[in-house]
Coordinates of C-alpha atoms in Angstrom, one line a residue:
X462 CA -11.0 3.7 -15.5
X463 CA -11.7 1.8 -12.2
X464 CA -15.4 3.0 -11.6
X465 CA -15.1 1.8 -7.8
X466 CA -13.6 -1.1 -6.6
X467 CA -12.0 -2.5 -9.9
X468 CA -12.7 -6.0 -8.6
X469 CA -16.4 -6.3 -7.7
X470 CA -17.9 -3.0 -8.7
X471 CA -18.5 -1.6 -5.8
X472 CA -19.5 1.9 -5.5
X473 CA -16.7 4.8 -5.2
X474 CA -17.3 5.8 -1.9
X475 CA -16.1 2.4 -0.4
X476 CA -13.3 2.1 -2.4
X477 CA -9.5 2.9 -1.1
X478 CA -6.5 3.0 -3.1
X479 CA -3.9 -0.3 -3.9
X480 CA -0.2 0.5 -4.6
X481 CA 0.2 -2.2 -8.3
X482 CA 3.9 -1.9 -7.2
X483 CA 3.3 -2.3 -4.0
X484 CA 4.3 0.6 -1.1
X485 CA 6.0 -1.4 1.6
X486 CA 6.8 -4.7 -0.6
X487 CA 8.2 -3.1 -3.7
X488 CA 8.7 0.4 -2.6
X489 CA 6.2 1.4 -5.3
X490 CA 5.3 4.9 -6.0
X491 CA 1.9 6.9 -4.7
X492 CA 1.2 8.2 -8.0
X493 CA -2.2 7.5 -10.4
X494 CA 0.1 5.5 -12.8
X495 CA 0.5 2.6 -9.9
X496 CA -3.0 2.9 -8.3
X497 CA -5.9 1.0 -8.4
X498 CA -9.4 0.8 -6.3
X499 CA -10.7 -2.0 -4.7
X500 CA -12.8 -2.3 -1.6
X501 CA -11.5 -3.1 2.2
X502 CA -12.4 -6.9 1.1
X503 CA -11.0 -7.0 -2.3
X504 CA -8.1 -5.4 -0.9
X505 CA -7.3 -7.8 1.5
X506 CA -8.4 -10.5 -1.0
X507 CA -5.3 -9.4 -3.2
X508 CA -3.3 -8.9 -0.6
X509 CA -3.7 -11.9 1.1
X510 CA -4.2 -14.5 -1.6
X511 CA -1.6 -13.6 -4.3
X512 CA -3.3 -11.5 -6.8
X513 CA -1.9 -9.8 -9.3
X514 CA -3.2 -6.7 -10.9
X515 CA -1.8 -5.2 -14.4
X516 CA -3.2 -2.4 -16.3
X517 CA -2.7 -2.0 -20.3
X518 CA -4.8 0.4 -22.8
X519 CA -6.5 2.2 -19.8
X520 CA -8.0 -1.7 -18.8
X521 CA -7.4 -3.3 -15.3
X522 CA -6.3 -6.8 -15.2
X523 CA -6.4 -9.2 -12.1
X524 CA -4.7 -12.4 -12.0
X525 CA -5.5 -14.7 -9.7
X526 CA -3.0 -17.3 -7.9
X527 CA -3.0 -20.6 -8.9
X528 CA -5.0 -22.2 -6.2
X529 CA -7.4 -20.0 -7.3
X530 CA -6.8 -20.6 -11.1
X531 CA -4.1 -23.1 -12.2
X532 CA -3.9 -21.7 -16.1
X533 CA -3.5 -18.2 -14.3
X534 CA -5.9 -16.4 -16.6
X535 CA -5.7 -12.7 -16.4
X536 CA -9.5 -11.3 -15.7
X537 CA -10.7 -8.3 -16.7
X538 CA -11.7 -5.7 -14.4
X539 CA -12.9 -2.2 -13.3
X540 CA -15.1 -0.4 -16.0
X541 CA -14.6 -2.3 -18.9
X542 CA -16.0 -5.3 -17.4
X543 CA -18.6 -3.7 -15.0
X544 CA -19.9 -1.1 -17.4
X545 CA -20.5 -3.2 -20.4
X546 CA -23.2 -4.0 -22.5
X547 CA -23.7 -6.0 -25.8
X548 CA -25.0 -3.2 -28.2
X549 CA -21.4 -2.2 -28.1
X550 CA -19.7 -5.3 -29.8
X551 CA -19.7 -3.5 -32.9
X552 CA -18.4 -0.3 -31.9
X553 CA -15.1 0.4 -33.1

């Protein structure tokens, strides 16, 4: 689903795990269901600035604070935005 760091794309093998619910904050569970990938910076980026990340039909969402964005617009992330390409507009 997250095909590295869910935010930029980076590869795997940089990625670390990010509680959605978070560990020490929400006393979230370490499970797959509440996980996510990011990268050292992206996690920091999230945890610092105010993200917040959602995931529905297998898709990641991040949505950023409203310094960042005042509408708040959720952006799609991880695979589904990194992995895709137009020949599959039409695919059902």
């Amino acid at each position: 689903r997250d095909g590295g760091c869910a935010f930029c794309g980076t590869t795997g093998s940089y990625a670390e795990a990010h509680h959605l619910a978070w560990w020490d904050r929400d006393t979230g569970p370490t499970n797959l269901n509440n996980g996510v990938l990011l990268c050292r910076t992206d996690h920091q980026r999230v945890h610092h600035d105010g993200w917040t990340i959602t995931t529905h039909a297998g898709q990641v969402w991040f949505t950023p604070p409203p310094h960042i964005d005042p509408t708040r617009t959720p952006r799609l992330g991880g695979r589904a935005r990194f992995d895709y390409t137009p020949e599959h507009d039409n695919d059902p």
